[in-house]
Coordinates of C-alpha atoms and ligand atoms in Angstrom, one line a residue:
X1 CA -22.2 -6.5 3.0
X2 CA -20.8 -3.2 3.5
X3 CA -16.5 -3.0 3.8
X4 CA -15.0 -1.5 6.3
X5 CA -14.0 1.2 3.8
X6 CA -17.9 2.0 2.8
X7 CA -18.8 2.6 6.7
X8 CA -16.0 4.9 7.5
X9 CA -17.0 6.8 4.3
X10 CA -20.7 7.1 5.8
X11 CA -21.9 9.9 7.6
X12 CA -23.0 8.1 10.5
X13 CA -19.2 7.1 11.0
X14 CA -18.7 10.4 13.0
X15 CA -18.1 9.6 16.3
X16 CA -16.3 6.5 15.2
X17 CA -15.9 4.5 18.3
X18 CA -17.8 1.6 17.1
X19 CA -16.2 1.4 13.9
X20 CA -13.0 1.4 15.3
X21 CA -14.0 -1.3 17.2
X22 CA -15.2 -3.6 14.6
X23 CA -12.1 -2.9 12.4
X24 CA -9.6 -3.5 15.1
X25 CA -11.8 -6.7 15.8
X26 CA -10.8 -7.7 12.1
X27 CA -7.6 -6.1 11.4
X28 CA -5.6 -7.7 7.7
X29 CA -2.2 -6.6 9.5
X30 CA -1.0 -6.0 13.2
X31 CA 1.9 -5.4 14.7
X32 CA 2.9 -5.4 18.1
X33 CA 5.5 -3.5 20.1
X34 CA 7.4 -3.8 16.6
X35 CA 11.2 -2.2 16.5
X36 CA 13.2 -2.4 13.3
X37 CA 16.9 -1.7 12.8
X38 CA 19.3 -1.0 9.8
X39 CA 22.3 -1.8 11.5
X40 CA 22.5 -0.1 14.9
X41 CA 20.3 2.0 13.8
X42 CA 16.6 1.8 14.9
X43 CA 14.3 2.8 12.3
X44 CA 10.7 2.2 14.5
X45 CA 10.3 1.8 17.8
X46 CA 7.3 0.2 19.5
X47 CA 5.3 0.3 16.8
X48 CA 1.6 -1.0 18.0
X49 CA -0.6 -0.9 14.8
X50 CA -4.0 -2.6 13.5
X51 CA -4.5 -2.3 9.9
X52 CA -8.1 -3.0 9.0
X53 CA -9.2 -4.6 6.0
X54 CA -11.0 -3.8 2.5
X55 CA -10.3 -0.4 3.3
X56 CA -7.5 2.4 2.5
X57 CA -5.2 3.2 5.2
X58 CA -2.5 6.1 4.8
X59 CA 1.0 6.8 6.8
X60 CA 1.8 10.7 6.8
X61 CA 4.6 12.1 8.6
X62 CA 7.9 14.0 8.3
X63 CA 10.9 12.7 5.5
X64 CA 12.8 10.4 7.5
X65 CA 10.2 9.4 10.6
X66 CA 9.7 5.8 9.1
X67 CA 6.7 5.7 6.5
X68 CA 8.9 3.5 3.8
X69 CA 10.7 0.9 6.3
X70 CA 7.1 0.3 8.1
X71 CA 5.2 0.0 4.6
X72 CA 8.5 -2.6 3.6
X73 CA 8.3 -4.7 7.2
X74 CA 4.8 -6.0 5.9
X75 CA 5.9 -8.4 2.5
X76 CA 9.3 -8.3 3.8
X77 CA 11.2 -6.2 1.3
X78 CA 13.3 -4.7 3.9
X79 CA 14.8 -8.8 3.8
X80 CA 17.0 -7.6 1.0
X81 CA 18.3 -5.0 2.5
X82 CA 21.5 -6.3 4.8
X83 CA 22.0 -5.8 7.8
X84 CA 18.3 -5.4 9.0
X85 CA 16.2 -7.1 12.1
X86 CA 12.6 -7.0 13.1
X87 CA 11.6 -7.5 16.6
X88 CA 7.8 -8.1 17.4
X89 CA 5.5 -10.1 16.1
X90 CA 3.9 -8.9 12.3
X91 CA 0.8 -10.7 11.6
X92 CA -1.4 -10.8 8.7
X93 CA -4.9 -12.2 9.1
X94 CA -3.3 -13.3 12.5
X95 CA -0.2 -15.7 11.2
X96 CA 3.2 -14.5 11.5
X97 CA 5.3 -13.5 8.4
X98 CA 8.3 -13.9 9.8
X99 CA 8.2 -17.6 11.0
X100 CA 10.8 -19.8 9.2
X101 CA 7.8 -21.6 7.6
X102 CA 6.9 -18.6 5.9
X103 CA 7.7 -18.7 1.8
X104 CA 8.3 -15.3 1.5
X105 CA 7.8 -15.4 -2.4
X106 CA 4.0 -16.5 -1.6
X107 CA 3.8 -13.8 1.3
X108 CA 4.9 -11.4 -1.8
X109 CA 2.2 -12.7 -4.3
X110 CA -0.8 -12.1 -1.1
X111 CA 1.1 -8.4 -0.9
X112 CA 1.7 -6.2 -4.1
X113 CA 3.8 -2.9 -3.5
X114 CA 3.9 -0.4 -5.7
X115 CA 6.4 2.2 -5.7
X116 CA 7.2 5.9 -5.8
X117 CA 9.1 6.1 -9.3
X118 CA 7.4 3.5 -11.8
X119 CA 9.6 0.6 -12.6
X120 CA 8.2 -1.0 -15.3
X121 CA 10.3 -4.1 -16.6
X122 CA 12.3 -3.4 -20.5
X123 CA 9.3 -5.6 -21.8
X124 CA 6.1 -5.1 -23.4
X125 CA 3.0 -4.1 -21.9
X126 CA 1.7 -7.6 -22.2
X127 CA 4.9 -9.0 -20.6
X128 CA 4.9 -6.6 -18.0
X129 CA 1.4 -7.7 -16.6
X130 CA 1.8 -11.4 -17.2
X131 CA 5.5 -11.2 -15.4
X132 CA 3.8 -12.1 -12.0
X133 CA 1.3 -15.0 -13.2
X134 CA 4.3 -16.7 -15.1
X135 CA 6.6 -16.4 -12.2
X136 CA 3.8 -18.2 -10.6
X137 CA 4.0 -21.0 -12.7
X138 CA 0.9 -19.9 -14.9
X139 CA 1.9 -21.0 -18.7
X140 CA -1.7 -21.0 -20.5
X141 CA -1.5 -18.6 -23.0
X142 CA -5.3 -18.1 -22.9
X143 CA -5.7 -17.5 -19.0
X144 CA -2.7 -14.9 -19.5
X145 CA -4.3 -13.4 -22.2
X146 CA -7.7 -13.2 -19.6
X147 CA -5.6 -11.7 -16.8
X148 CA -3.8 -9.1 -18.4
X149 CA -6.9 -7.9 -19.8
X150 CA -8.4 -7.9 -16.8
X151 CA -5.8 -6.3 -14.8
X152 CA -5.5 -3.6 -17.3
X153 CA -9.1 -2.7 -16.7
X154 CA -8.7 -2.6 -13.3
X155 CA -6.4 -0.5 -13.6
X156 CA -8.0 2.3 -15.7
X157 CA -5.5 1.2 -18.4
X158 CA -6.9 -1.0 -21.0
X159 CA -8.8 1.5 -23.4
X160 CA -5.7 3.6 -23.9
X161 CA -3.2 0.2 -24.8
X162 CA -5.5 -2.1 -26.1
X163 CA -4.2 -2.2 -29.6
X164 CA -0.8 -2.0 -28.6
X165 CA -0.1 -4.7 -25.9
X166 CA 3.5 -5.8 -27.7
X167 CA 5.3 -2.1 -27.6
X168 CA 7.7 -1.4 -25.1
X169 CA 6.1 -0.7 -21.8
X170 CA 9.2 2.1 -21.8
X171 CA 6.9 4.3 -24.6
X172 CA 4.0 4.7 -22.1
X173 CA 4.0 7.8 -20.3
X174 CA 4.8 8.3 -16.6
X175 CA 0.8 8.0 -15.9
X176 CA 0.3 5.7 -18.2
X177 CA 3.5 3.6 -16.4
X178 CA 2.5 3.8 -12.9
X179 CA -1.3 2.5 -13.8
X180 CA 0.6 -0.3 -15.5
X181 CA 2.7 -1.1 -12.4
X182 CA -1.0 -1.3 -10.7
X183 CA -1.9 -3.4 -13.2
X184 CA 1.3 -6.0 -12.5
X185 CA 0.7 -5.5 -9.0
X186 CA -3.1 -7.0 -9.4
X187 CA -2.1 -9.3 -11.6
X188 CA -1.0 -12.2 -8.8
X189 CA -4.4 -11.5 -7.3
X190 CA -2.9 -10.1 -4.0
X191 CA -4.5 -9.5 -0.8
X192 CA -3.1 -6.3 -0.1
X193 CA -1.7 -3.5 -1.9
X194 CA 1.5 -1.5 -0.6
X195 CA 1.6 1.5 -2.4
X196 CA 4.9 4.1 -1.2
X197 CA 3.9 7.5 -2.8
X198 CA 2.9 6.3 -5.6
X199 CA 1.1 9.3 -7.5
X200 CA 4.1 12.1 -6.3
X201 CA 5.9 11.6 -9.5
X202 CA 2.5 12.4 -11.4
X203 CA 0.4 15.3 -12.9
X204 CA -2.7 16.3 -11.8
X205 CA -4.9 14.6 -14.3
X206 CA -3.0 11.4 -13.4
X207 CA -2.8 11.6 -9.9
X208 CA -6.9 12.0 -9.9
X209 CA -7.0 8.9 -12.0
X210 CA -4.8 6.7 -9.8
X211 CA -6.6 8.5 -6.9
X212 CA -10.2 6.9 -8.5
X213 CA -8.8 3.7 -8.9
X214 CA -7.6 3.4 -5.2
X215 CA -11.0 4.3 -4.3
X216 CA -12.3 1.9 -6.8
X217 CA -9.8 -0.8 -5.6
X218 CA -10.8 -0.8 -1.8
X219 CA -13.9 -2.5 -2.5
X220 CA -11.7 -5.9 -2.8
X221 CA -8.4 -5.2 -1.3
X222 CA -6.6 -4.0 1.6
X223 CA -4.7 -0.6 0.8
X224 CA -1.9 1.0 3.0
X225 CA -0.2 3.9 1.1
X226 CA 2.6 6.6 1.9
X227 CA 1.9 9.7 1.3
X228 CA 3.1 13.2 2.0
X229 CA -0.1 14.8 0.2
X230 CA -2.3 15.1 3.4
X231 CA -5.2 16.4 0.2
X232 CA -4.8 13.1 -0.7
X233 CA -4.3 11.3 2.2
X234 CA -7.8 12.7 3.2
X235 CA -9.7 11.9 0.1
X236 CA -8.9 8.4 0.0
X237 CA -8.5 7.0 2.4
X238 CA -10.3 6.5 6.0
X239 CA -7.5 5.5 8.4
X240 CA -4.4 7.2 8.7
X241 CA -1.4 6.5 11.0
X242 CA 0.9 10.0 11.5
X243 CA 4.5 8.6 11.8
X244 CA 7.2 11.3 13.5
X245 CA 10.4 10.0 14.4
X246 CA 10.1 6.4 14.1
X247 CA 7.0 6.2 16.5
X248 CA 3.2 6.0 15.9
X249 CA 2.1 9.3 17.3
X250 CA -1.5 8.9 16.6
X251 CA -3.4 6.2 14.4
X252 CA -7.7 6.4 13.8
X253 CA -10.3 7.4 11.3
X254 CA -9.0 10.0 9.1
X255 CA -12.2 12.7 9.3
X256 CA -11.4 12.2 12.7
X257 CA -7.4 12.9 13.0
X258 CA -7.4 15.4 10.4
X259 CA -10.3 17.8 12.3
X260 CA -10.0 16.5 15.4
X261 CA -6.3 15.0 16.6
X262 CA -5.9 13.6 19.9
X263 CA -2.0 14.6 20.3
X264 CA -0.4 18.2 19.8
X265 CA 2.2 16.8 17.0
X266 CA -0.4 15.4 14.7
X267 CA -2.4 19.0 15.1
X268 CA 1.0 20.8 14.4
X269 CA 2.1 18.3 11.5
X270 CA -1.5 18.5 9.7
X271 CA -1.5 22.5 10.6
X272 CA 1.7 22.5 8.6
X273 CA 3.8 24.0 11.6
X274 CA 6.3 21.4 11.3
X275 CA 7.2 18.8 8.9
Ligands
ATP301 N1 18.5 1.2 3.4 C1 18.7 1.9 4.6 N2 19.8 1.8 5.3 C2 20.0 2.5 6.5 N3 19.1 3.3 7.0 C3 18.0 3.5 6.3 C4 17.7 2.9 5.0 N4 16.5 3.3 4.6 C5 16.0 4.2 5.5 N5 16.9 4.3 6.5 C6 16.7 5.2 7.6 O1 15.6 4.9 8.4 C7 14.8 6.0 8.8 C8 13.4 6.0 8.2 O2 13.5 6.1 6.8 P1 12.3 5.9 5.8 O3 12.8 5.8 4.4 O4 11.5 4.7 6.3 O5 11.5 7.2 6.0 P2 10.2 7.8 5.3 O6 9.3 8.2 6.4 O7 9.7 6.9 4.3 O8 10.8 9.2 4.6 P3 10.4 9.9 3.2 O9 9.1 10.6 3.5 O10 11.5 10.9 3.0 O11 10.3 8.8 2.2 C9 15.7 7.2 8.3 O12 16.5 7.7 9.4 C10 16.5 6.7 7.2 O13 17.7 7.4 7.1
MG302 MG1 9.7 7.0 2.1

């Protein structure tokens, strides 16, 4: 069966419409008329958004118009931030994660984020992969042993530390750190991945490879990454959301909103008139 992802790749995706469709008919994430504040200050108003799955969706927009605090409202990282409040309903394959019966450390292992800087833990590269399986309550050494290898793969990783899986994950280079943060990221088997910027810190040679392995990662797993690389935003992915000023100007197939927006701020953002 073809993903979501592999249609809106396709040619025949051009006009769209009924791809659109059948993703919104499926969506992994939606949120409804969603408003978040820090404080008294509201971060996203009104925020009406269907995020389909097995496929790569991208936020673009202006510093400061929202990208981050949306990307955090969906595994509830913005929780440990004080002072915050969501308002409208944020569902993931149609449940609500902000009920009260919701274990938020569970909703974190079905969403992996990764972030802009890589933060990999003082630990060795082994450590640093098994981190999330152990939290989990997974203690067989040879099922570790099988997931970090595996998740190291995945993430492009494996040939270049194979033979040193006890050194400091500090030694790795920057590259070489994010791709391991992928790799703990996988490493609960999540549903989704959040990924804020995560190849701005990076050359071009690593920024291609993490690039590859998003493509390569779609095929299994929802992707919704923050990006201010609009290049890269329209290589990889085939939705994209434009953000400005807390609001959802325009959301749809990214072939289509890149050559063809619907509203005049998306044309002047992606035009590079403002922004
Ligand atoms: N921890 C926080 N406390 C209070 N306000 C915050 C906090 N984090 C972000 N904001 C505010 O919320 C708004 C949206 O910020 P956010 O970080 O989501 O933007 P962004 O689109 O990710 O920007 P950038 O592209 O610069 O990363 C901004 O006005 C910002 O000042
Ligand atoms: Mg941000």
């Amino acid at each position: 069966m073809q993903t979501f992802g592999q249609l809106a790749s396709s040619p025949s995706a051009a006009s769209g419409s009924r791809l659109e469709q059948l993703a919104a008919a499926l969506p992994k994430f939606e949120t409804r008329g969603m408003n978040f504040f820090y404080g008294t200050h509201q971060a996203l108003f009104d925020i009406s958004l269907k995020v389909p799955q097995k496929s790569v969706t991208a936020l673009i927009g202006p510093s400061g118009c929202g990208k981050s605090t949306y990307l955090r409202t969906l595994n509830r990282m913005n929780d440990i931030i004080e002072h915050t409040r969501v308002m409208g309903p944020v569902l993931l394959d149609g449940k609500e994660i902000y009920s009260p019966d919701v274990d938020v450390v569970s909703l974190r292992k079905r969403v992996g984020m990764v972030f802009q800087k890589s933060t990999p833990f003082p630990k060795s590269i082994f450590d640093n992969v098994a981190y999330g399986p152990r939290i989990h309550g997974n203690r067989n050494r040879q099922s570790l042993v099988e997931i970090v290898e595996k998740c190291l793969r995945q993430a492009a990783l494996w040939e270049e530390v194979k033979d040193r899986l006890k050194d400091s994950a500090m030694a790795l280079s920057g590259g070489q750190q994010q791709r391991l943060c992928i790799a703990r990221a996988l490493a609960t088997s999540p549903e989704v991945l959040l990924m804020d910027e995560p190849a701005s810190a990076l050359d071009p040679a690593s920024t291609s490879r993490v690039e590859d392995l998003i493509i390569e990662l779609k095929q299994n797993y929802t992707i919704i990454i923050v990006t201010h690389n609009m290049q890269q935003a329209a290589r990889i992915s085939e939705w994209t959301a434009f953000f400005c000023q807390g609001r959802l100007v325009e959301f749809g197939l990214t072939k289509q909103l890149f050559t063809n927006p619907v509203q005049k701020e998306t044309e002047d953002y992606i035009t590079g008139r403002f922004g």
